[in-house]
Coordinates of C-alpha atoms and ligand atoms in Angstrom, one line a residue:
M1 CA -61.2 -71.1 165.0
T2 CA -62.9 -71.4 168.4
R3 CA -61.5 -73.2 171.3
I4 CA -63.4 -74.1 174.4
C5 CA -64.3 -70.6 174.2
P6 CA -66.5 -68.7 174.0
F7 CA -66.6 -67.4 177.7
A8 CA -70.2 -68.3 177.6
A9 CA -70.9 -66.4 180.7
V10 CA -69.2 -63.2 179.6
A11 CA -69.8 -60.9 176.6
L12 CA -66.7 -61.6 174.5
P13 CA -66.9 -62.1 170.7
L14 CA -66.7 -65.8 169.7
L15 CA -63.2 -65.4 168.4
G16 CA -62.0 -63.1 171.2
C17 CA -60.3 -65.9 173.0
T18 CA -57.7 -66.5 170.5
S19 CA -54.6 -64.2 170.0
P20 CA -53.2 -65.5 166.7
T21 CA -50.9 -62.4 166.2
S22 CA -49.3 -62.2 169.6
P23 CA -46.6 -64.6 170.6
G24 CA -47.8 -66.7 173.4
A25 CA -45.8 -67.4 176.5
G26 CA -45.1 -70.9 175.0
Q27 CA -42.9 -69.4 172.4
A28 CA -39.3 -69.0 173.0
P29 CA -37.9 -65.6 172.3
E30 CA -36.3 -65.6 168.9
D31 CA -32.9 -64.8 170.0
S32 CA -32.8 -67.3 172.8
A33 CA -29.8 -69.3 171.5
S34 CA -27.5 -68.5 174.4
P35 CA -23.7 -69.3 174.1
V36 CA -24.0 -71.9 176.8
A37 CA -26.8 -73.8 174.9
E38 CA -24.6 -73.7 171.8
E39 CA -21.5 -75.2 173.4
L40 CA -23.2 -78.1 175.2
P41 CA -24.4 -81.1 173.4
E42 CA -28.2 -80.9 172.8
P43 CA -29.2 -84.3 171.5
Y44 CA -32.8 -84.2 172.2
A45 CA -35.4 -82.1 170.4
L46 CA -39.1 -82.2 170.8
E47 CA -40.8 -80.1 168.1
G48 CA -43.4 -77.7 169.5
L49 CA -41.9 -77.3 172.9
T50 CA -38.6 -75.8 174.3
V51 CA -36.2 -78.3 175.7
A52 CA -34.2 -77.1 178.7
A53 CA -30.5 -76.6 178.3
D54 CA -28.4 -79.2 180.1
L55 CA -25.9 -77.2 182.1
D56 CA -23.8 -80.2 183.1
P57 CA -21.2 -81.4 180.6
Q58 CA -21.2 -85.0 181.9
L59 CA -23.0 -87.2 179.6
D60 CA -25.1 -88.9 182.3
V61 CA -25.9 -85.9 184.3
V62 CA -28.7 -83.4 183.3
E63 CA -28.7 -80.2 185.1
V64 CA -31.5 -77.8 184.6
H65 CA -32.3 -74.5 186.4
L66 CA -35.8 -73.4 186.7
T67 CA -37.0 -70.2 188.0
A68 CA -40.7 -69.9 189.0
A69 CA -41.8 -66.3 188.4
V70 CA -44.7 -64.2 187.5
S71 CA -45.1 -63.2 183.9
S72 CA -47.9 -62.3 181.5
V73 CA -49.5 -63.4 178.3
E74 CA -52.2 -62.2 175.9
W75 CA -54.6 -65.2 175.8
V76 CA -57.6 -62.9 175.7
E77 CA -57.3 -60.4 173.0
G78 CA -56.3 -57.0 174.3
R79 CA -56.0 -58.4 177.9
Q80 CA -52.9 -59.4 179.8
T81 CA -53.3 -62.4 181.9
E82 CA -50.8 -62.8 184.9
I83 CA -49.4 -66.2 184.6
W84 CA -46.8 -68.1 186.6
T85 CA -44.0 -69.6 184.6
Y86 CA -40.8 -71.7 184.8
N87 CA -38.2 -69.7 183.0
G88 CA -40.7 -67.4 181.5
L89 CA -42.5 -70.2 179.6
V90 CA -45.8 -71.9 179.7
P91 CA -45.5 -74.8 179.7
G92 CA -42.1 -74.8 181.3
P93 CA -39.2 -76.2 179.4
V94 CA -39.0 -79.9 178.7
I95 CA -36.5 -81.7 180.9
A96 CA -34.9 -84.4 178.8
A97 CA -32.7 -87.3 180.0
K98 CA -31.8 -90.8 179.2
V99 CA -32.9 -93.7 181.4
G100 CA -30.4 -94.1 184.1
D101 CA -29.2 -90.5 184.1
T102 CA -28.9 -88.2 187.1
V103 CA -31.2 -85.3 186.9
R104 CA -30.5 -82.2 188.9
V105 CA -33.0 -79.4 188.9
V106 CA -32.1 -76.2 190.8
L107 CA -35.4 -74.4 191.5
T108 CA -35.5 -70.7 192.3
N109 CA -38.7 -69.5 193.7
E110 CA -39.4 -65.9 192.6
L111 CA -43.1 -66.2 193.3
E112 CA -44.7 -64.5 196.3
E113 CA -45.9 -67.9 197.7
E114 CA -44.2 -71.2 198.5
T115 CA -43.9 -73.9 196.0
T116 CA -42.4 -77.3 195.3
I117 CA -41.8 -79.5 192.2
H118 CA -43.3 -83.0 192.0
W119 CA -42.1 -85.3 189.3
H120 CA -45.2 -87.0 188.1
G121 CA -44.7 -90.7 187.4
L122 CA -41.0 -90.9 188.4
R123 CA -40.0 -93.8 190.8
I124 CA -37.4 -91.7 192.8
S125 CA -36.7 -91.2 196.4
D126 CA -39.6 -89.7 198.4
E127 CA -37.3 -86.9 199.6
M128 CA -37.3 -85.6 196.1
D129 CA -40.9 -86.1 195.3
G130 CA -42.0 -82.5 196.1
V131 CA -44.7 -83.2 198.5
P132 CA -44.9 -80.9 201.5
A133 CA -45.5 -83.8 203.9
I134 CA -41.8 -84.6 203.3
Q135 CA -40.2 -81.6 201.8
A136 CA -40.5 -78.2 203.4
P137 CA -41.8 -76.1 200.6
V138 CA -39.4 -73.6 198.9
Q139 CA -40.1 -70.1 200.2
P140 CA -40.3 -67.0 198.2
G141 CA -36.7 -66.0 197.3
E142 CA -35.3 -69.3 198.2
Q143 CA -33.7 -72.2 196.2
F144 CA -33.9 -75.9 196.3
T145 CA -32.0 -78.5 194.4
Y146 CA -33.8 -81.7 193.4
E147 CA -31.5 -84.6 192.4
F148 CA -32.4 -88.1 191.4
V149 CA -31.6 -90.9 189.0
V150 CA -34.4 -91.7 186.5
P151 CA -35.0 -95.4 186.6
D152 CA -37.7 -95.6 183.9
S153 CA -38.0 -94.3 180.4
G154 CA -41.1 -92.6 179.3
T155 CA -43.1 -89.3 179.0
F156 CA -43.6 -87.8 182.4
W157 CA -44.4 -84.3 183.6
Y158 CA -43.6 -82.0 186.6
H159 CA -45.7 -79.5 188.6
P160 CA -46.0 -78.0 192.0
H161 CA -47.5 -80.0 194.8
V162 CA -48.4 -77.0 197.0
R163 CA -51.8 -75.4 196.2
A164 CA -51.5 -77.4 193.0
N165 CA -55.0 -76.4 191.7
E166 CA -53.9 -72.7 191.6
Q167 CA -50.2 -73.1 190.7
I168 CA -50.7 -75.6 187.8
E169 CA -53.6 -73.5 186.5
H170 CA -51.4 -70.5 186.5
G171 CA -48.9 -72.2 184.2
L172 CA -46.4 -74.1 186.4
Q173 CA -46.2 -77.4 184.5
G174 CA -43.8 -79.0 182.1
M175 CA -43.0 -82.2 180.3
L176 CA -40.2 -84.5 181.4
V177 CA -38.9 -87.0 178.9
V178 CA -36.8 -90.0 179.7
E179 CA -35.6 -91.6 176.5
E180 CA -35.1 -95.3 176.2
A181 CA -31.5 -96.6 176.0
D182 CA -32.5 -98.1 172.6
A183 CA -34.9 -95.5 171.5
P184 CA -36.0 -95.6 167.9
E185 CA -34.8 -92.6 166.0
L186 CA -37.7 -90.7 164.7
P187 CA -38.8 -87.1 164.8
E188 CA -40.6 -86.2 168.0
R189 CA -43.3 -83.7 168.7
G190 CA -44.7 -82.7 172.1
F191 CA -48.2 -81.5 173.1
V192 CA -49.0 -80.3 176.5
L193 CA -52.7 -80.0 176.6
D194 CA -54.3 -77.8 179.2
D195 CA -57.4 -75.6 179.8
V196 CA -57.7 -72.5 181.8
Y197 CA -60.7 -70.7 183.2
L198 CA -60.4 -66.9 182.6
S199 CA -62.8 -64.0 183.2
A200 CA -63.5 -61.5 180.5
S201 CA -60.8 -59.3 181.9
G202 CA -58.3 -62.2 181.4
S203 CA -57.8 -63.0 185.0
F204 CA -58.0 -66.3 186.8
G205 CA -60.3 -65.0 189.6
S206 CA -60.8 -67.1 192.6
F207 CA -60.0 -70.8 193.2
N208 CA -62.2 -73.5 194.4
T209 CA -64.8 -71.1 196.1
N210 CA -67.8 -72.0 194.0
H211 CA -69.8 -75.3 194.4
M212 CA -69.4 -76.3 190.7
E213 CA -65.6 -76.1 190.9
Q214 CA -65.6 -78.0 194.2
M215 CA -67.8 -80.6 192.7
H216 CA -66.4 -81.2 189.3
G217 CA -63.1 -79.5 189.4
R218 CA -62.1 -76.3 187.6
F219 CA -63.1 -76.6 183.9
G220 CA -61.5 -74.1 181.6
N221 CA -63.0 -71.9 178.9
L222 CA -59.9 -71.7 176.9
L223 CA -58.1 -74.6 175.6
L224 CA -54.3 -74.5 175.3
A225 CA -51.8 -76.6 173.4
N226 CA -48.2 -75.8 174.3
G227 CA -49.3 -72.6 176.0
E228 CA -50.9 -71.2 172.9
S229 CA -54.6 -70.6 172.3
R230 CA -54.3 -70.8 168.5
V231 CA -54.1 -73.9 166.5
L232 CA -50.5 -74.9 166.2
D233 CA -49.2 -75.7 162.8
G234 CA -46.2 -77.6 161.3
A235 CA -45.0 -79.9 158.5
L236 CA -44.7 -83.7 158.3
A237 CA -42.9 -85.7 155.7
P238 CA -44.8 -88.3 153.8
G239 CA -43.9 -91.8 154.9
V240 CA -41.8 -90.6 157.9
P241 CA -43.4 -91.9 161.2
E242 CA -43.4 -89.5 164.1
R243 CA -43.4 -89.9 167.8
W244 CA -45.8 -87.6 169.5
R245 CA -45.7 -87.2 173.3
I246 CA -49.0 -85.9 174.7
V247 CA -49.9 -85.0 178.3
N248 CA -53.2 -83.7 179.8
T249 CA -52.2 -81.0 182.4
A250 CA -55.8 -79.7 182.9
N251 CA -57.0 -79.3 186.5
A252 CA -60.0 -81.4 185.8
R253 CA -61.0 -81.8 182.1
M254 CA -61.0 -85.2 180.7
M255 CA -59.7 -84.9 177.0
S256 CA -60.0 -87.4 174.3
V257 CA -57.5 -87.0 171.5
E258 CA -57.7 -88.1 168.0
V259 CA -55.5 -87.8 164.9
D260 CA -57.0 -87.3 161.6
G261 CA -55.5 -87.5 158.1
A262 CA -53.0 -90.2 158.8
P263 CA -52.8 -93.8 160.4
W264 CA -51.8 -93.5 164.1
R265 CA -51.6 -95.7 167.1
I266 CA -50.9 -95.6 170.8
V267 CA -47.4 -96.8 171.5
A268 CA -47.1 -95.9 175.2
I269 CA -49.3 -95.1 178.1
D270 CA -48.0 -93.2 181.1
G271 CA -44.3 -94.5 181.3
T272 CA -44.6 -97.7 179.4
L273 CA -44.0 -98.8 175.8
L274 CA -46.8 -101.2 175.0
A275 CA -46.1 -104.8 173.8
E276 CA -48.9 -104.3 171.4
P277 CA -49.5 -100.8 170.1
L278 CA -53.2 -99.8 170.3
E279 CA -55.1 -98.8 167.3
V280 CA -58.0 -96.6 168.3
T281 CA -60.2 -93.9 166.7
R282 CA -60.0 -91.7 169.8
F283 CA -58.2 -92.1 173.2
R284 CA -59.5 -90.9 176.5
M285 CA -57.0 -89.0 178.6
P286 CA -57.9 -88.2 182.3
V287 CA -55.9 -85.5 183.8
G288 CA -52.3 -86.5 184.6
R289 CA -52.2 -89.1 181.8
R290 CA -49.5 -89.2 179.2
I291 CA -49.6 -91.1 175.9
D292 CA -47.0 -91.6 173.1
V293 CA -48.5 -91.7 169.7
E294 CA -47.0 -92.9 166.5
V295 CA -48.3 -91.1 163.4
L296 CA -47.5 -92.2 159.9
P297 CA -48.2 -89.5 157.4
Q298 CA -49.2 -90.7 153.9
S299 CA -49.1 -88.5 150.8
S300 CA -47.9 -85.0 150.0
G301 CA -50.7 -82.6 150.1
D302 CA -52.5 -84.4 153.1
T303 CA -53.4 -82.4 156.2
V304 CA -52.7 -84.2 159.5
S305 CA -54.4 -82.9 162.6
L306 CA -54.5 -83.6 166.3
S307 CA -57.7 -82.7 168.0
V308 CA -59.2 -82.7 171.4
F309 CA -62.7 -84.1 171.8
T310 CA -64.3 -82.8 175.0
A311 CA -67.8 -82.1 176.3
G312 CA -69.2 -83.2 172.9
E313 CA -67.2 -81.0 170.6
T314 CA -63.9 -81.5 168.7
Y315 CA -61.3 -78.8 168.8
P316 CA -58.2 -79.1 166.6
V317 CA -55.0 -78.1 168.4
F318 CA -52.5 -78.9 165.6
E319 CA -52.8 -78.9 161.8
A320 CA -49.8 -80.0 159.7
S321 CA -49.3 -80.3 155.9
V322 CA -47.6 -83.3 154.6
E323 CA -44.8 -82.3 152.3
G324 CA -41.2 -82.9 151.4
E325 CA -38.9 -86.0 150.9
P326 CA -40.8 -89.3 151.2
G327 CA -39.6 -91.7 153.9
P328 CA -40.2 -95.6 154.1
G329 CA -43.7 -95.5 155.1
E330 CA -43.4 -98.2 157.7
W331 CA -44.4 -98.4 161.3
T332 CA -41.6 -98.5 163.9
T333 CA -40.6 -101.4 165.9
W334 CA -40.7 -100.3 169.5
P335 CA -38.6 -101.7 172.3
A336 CA -41.6 -102.7 174.4
T337 CA -41.2 -102.5 178.2
P338 CA -41.0 -106.0 179.6
L339 CA -43.8 -106.8 181.9
P340 CA -43.1 -109.5 184.4
A341 CA -45.7 -112.0 185.1
L342 CA -48.0 -111.1 187.9
A343 CA -47.2 -112.9 191.1
D344 CA -50.2 -113.9 193.4
P345 CA -50.9 -111.0 195.7
T346 CA -50.1 -111.5 199.4
Q347 CA -51.2 -108.1 200.6
E348 CA -54.5 -106.3 200.0
V349 CA -55.2 -102.5 200.1
E350 CA -58.7 -101.0 199.7
L351 CA -59.3 -97.4 198.9
V352 CA -62.8 -96.1 198.8
L353 CA -63.3 -92.8 197.1
N354 CA -66.2 -90.6 198.2
G355 CA -67.5 -87.2 198.9
R356 CA -69.6 -85.6 201.6
S357 CA -70.6 -82.2 203.1
S358 CA -68.8 -81.0 206.1
T359 CA -70.7 -79.5 209.0
S360 CA -70.0 -76.1 207.6
G361 CA -71.6 -77.0 204.3
Q362 CA -68.2 -77.3 202.6
L363 CA -67.8 -80.2 200.1
E364 CA -65.2 -82.6 201.2
W365 CA -63.6 -85.4 199.1
T366 CA -62.5 -88.5 200.9
I367 CA -60.4 -91.6 200.7
N368 CA -61.4 -94.3 203.2
D369 CA -63.7 -91.7 204.8
E370 CA -60.8 -89.4 205.6
V371 CA -59.8 -86.1 204.3
Y372 CA -56.1 -85.5 203.7
G373 CA -54.6 -83.6 206.8
E374 CA -56.8 -85.5 209.2
H375 CA -55.9 -88.8 207.8
E376 CA -53.9 -91.7 209.2
A377 CA -51.1 -92.9 207.0
L378 CA -51.7 -96.4 205.7
P379 CA -48.8 -98.8 206.4
V380 CA -48.0 -101.4 203.7
S381 CA -45.1 -103.8 203.1
A382 CA -42.6 -103.0 200.5
D383 CA -41.6 -105.4 197.7
T384 CA -44.8 -107.4 198.1
P385 CA -47.3 -108.3 195.4
T386 CA -50.3 -106.2 196.3
R387 CA -53.8 -106.0 195.1
I388 CA -55.3 -102.5 195.4
T389 CA -59.0 -102.2 195.1
V390 CA -60.1 -98.7 194.3
R391 CA -63.9 -98.3 194.7
D392 CA -65.7 -95.1 193.7
R393 CA -68.7 -94.5 195.9
S394 CA -69.2 -90.9 194.9
G395 CA -70.7 -91.3 191.5
A396 CA -68.1 -88.8 190.1
D397 CA -65.0 -89.5 188.0
H398 CA -61.7 -89.5 189.7
P399 CA -58.3 -89.9 188.0
F400 CA -56.5 -91.9 190.6
H401 CA -52.7 -91.2 190.8
L402 CA -50.2 -93.1 192.9
H403 CA -46.8 -91.5 193.6
G404 CA -43.5 -93.3 193.3
Q405 CA -44.8 -96.7 192.0
F406 CA -46.2 -98.1 188.9
F407 CA -49.3 -100.3 189.0
R408 CA -51.1 -102.5 186.6
V409 CA -54.9 -102.6 186.0
L410 CA -56.1 -106.1 186.6
S411 CA -59.8 -105.3 186.1
R412 CA -62.2 -102.5 185.7
D413 CA -65.6 -103.5 187.0
G414 CA -64.6 -107.1 186.4
E415 CA -63.4 -106.6 182.9
Q416 CA -59.9 -106.3 181.3
L417 CA -59.7 -103.6 178.8
P418 CA -57.1 -102.9 176.1
W419 CA -56.7 -99.3 177.1
D420 CA -55.8 -100.2 180.7
A421 CA -52.7 -101.9 179.4
G422 CA -49.1 -101.4 180.7
R423 CA -47.6 -100.0 183.8
L424 CA -49.6 -96.9 184.8
D425 CA -49.4 -94.2 187.5
T426 CA -52.6 -92.6 186.7
V427 CA -55.9 -94.2 185.9
L428 CA -59.5 -93.1 185.6
V429 CA -62.0 -94.4 188.1
G430 CA -65.3 -93.6 186.6
G431 CA -68.3 -92.9 188.7
D432 CA -69.1 -96.0 190.7
E433 CA -66.5 -98.1 189.0
E434 CA -64.4 -100.6 190.9
L435 CA -60.8 -101.1 189.8
V436 CA -58.5 -103.8 190.8
L437 CA -54.8 -102.8 190.5
Q438 CA -51.6 -104.6 191.2
T439 CA -48.3 -103.3 192.3
D440 CA -45.2 -104.5 194.1
F441 CA -44.7 -101.4 196.1
D442 CA -41.0 -101.7 195.1
N443 CA -40.1 -98.1 195.9
P444 CA -40.2 -97.6 199.8
G445 CA -41.0 -94.5 201.4
R446 CA -44.0 -92.1 202.0
W447 CA -46.2 -91.8 199.0
M448 CA -49.3 -89.9 198.2
A449 CA -52.2 -91.6 196.4
H450 CA -54.9 -89.0 195.3
C451 CA -57.3 -87.9 192.8
H452 CA -55.7 -85.8 190.1
I453 CA -58.7 -83.6 189.8
L454 CA -56.7 -80.8 191.6
E455 CA -59.8 -79.3 193.4
H456 CA -60.7 -82.9 194.7
A457 CA -57.2 -83.4 196.1
E458 CA -57.3 -79.9 197.6
L459 CA -60.6 -80.7 199.3
G460 CA -59.2 -83.9 200.9
M461 CA -59.1 -86.7 198.3
M462 CA -55.5 -87.7 199.1
A463 CA -54.2 -90.6 201.0
E464 CA -50.7 -91.4 202.3
L465 CA -49.1 -94.8 202.1
V466 CA -46.1 -95.6 204.1
I467 CA -44.3 -98.4 202.3
E468 CA -41.5 -100.1 204.3
Ligands
LIG1 CU1 -49.3 -85.1 189.2 CU2 -49.6 -85.9 193.2 O1 -49.4 -85.5 191.2
LIG2 CU1 -61.7 -86.8 192.1

């Protein structure tokens, strides 16, 4: 089975990029059941991923300890790749909470460089948002405790916000799940989809130094699902619907996902359960985007798969056999997130995305003609229905992400499209498109708005909104 393989530029055998016999870093060690984890209630399970142990016995407090440190994995056969992990895992452990819980994460930095953690999609205090403009990055050997209440249910993720293109690529990334208070009970499965660019020797090489990478972002040559370069496997029961939580954590690669072998539908986009689940044949996921999918396996003997379609090819990442006790065979009724009627906007914000060459010939990506670092923060009024127009003048795709708020898409080039439904925090602005978004800016503070192609953000495509 080839993945995004096959290291076209280097002389590796076609199958050389998979390491089916070696346990990937994404696998928990077999004897990982520590006494602590056994004594504490562990109500949430997400098949395919390790869920972090909750170290606080209080029911509405989740305490997780994350240590960022160097580790290694055999993604290229016979080669060790140095990776950076949370608790030795790529992706890091799933942080699971219920809506309204207090989440406390103690981060210990054992890397040789500073880092932070940003909670992608969470509407929390800006002081806990993990951006270096507000939080002094955690230095090597130091510790920082993040603590916040999670106001919204949904599938989120976490990652550093310092040199994010390098740190996320090296493996610092994880899923964060906030369960609905009235979550339907069904088996859940998680997929963290990423790609990495490795040389023939299995190393990451340099970052953002070549023009292609600066231009399009860093595209990998190895596709990873839950930190594994092989096709994951599993078993589903006939007629038992499952909830699959999927996130695209790649630096730049748009991934379309599709399920084959069973009816499926999109039930949530970013942090919102949709009023009307979406039936699609394939769903585009820009980087940063999450979806929740409901899959309804049919008959014993079927094979159900999840595949990533990218760059014109389909790559299976998960293949399951359907077997065992049959269930009711019915779709689930989802507690859709109530979406208030949109008030008439009384504030306008315009963000123009573009690129240019600096005087030294370096590519710069801009928002409103400014690169981050030489920018002026944009003041806006809080709790005000606001129309944000995002215009792409660069001709390149930019997955636009706004910290600390949700927005809704009013129109994309004048049209309202079903896949732009719900409250979002990340949305693709395709080359030359114009998106009109609406938000209330109901979470005051200093918040970043940036392209989630990490190389673009590093090269300036990040703005700062001061909401007060
Ligand atoms: Cu997913 Cu500013 O980040
Ligand atoms: Cu971009």
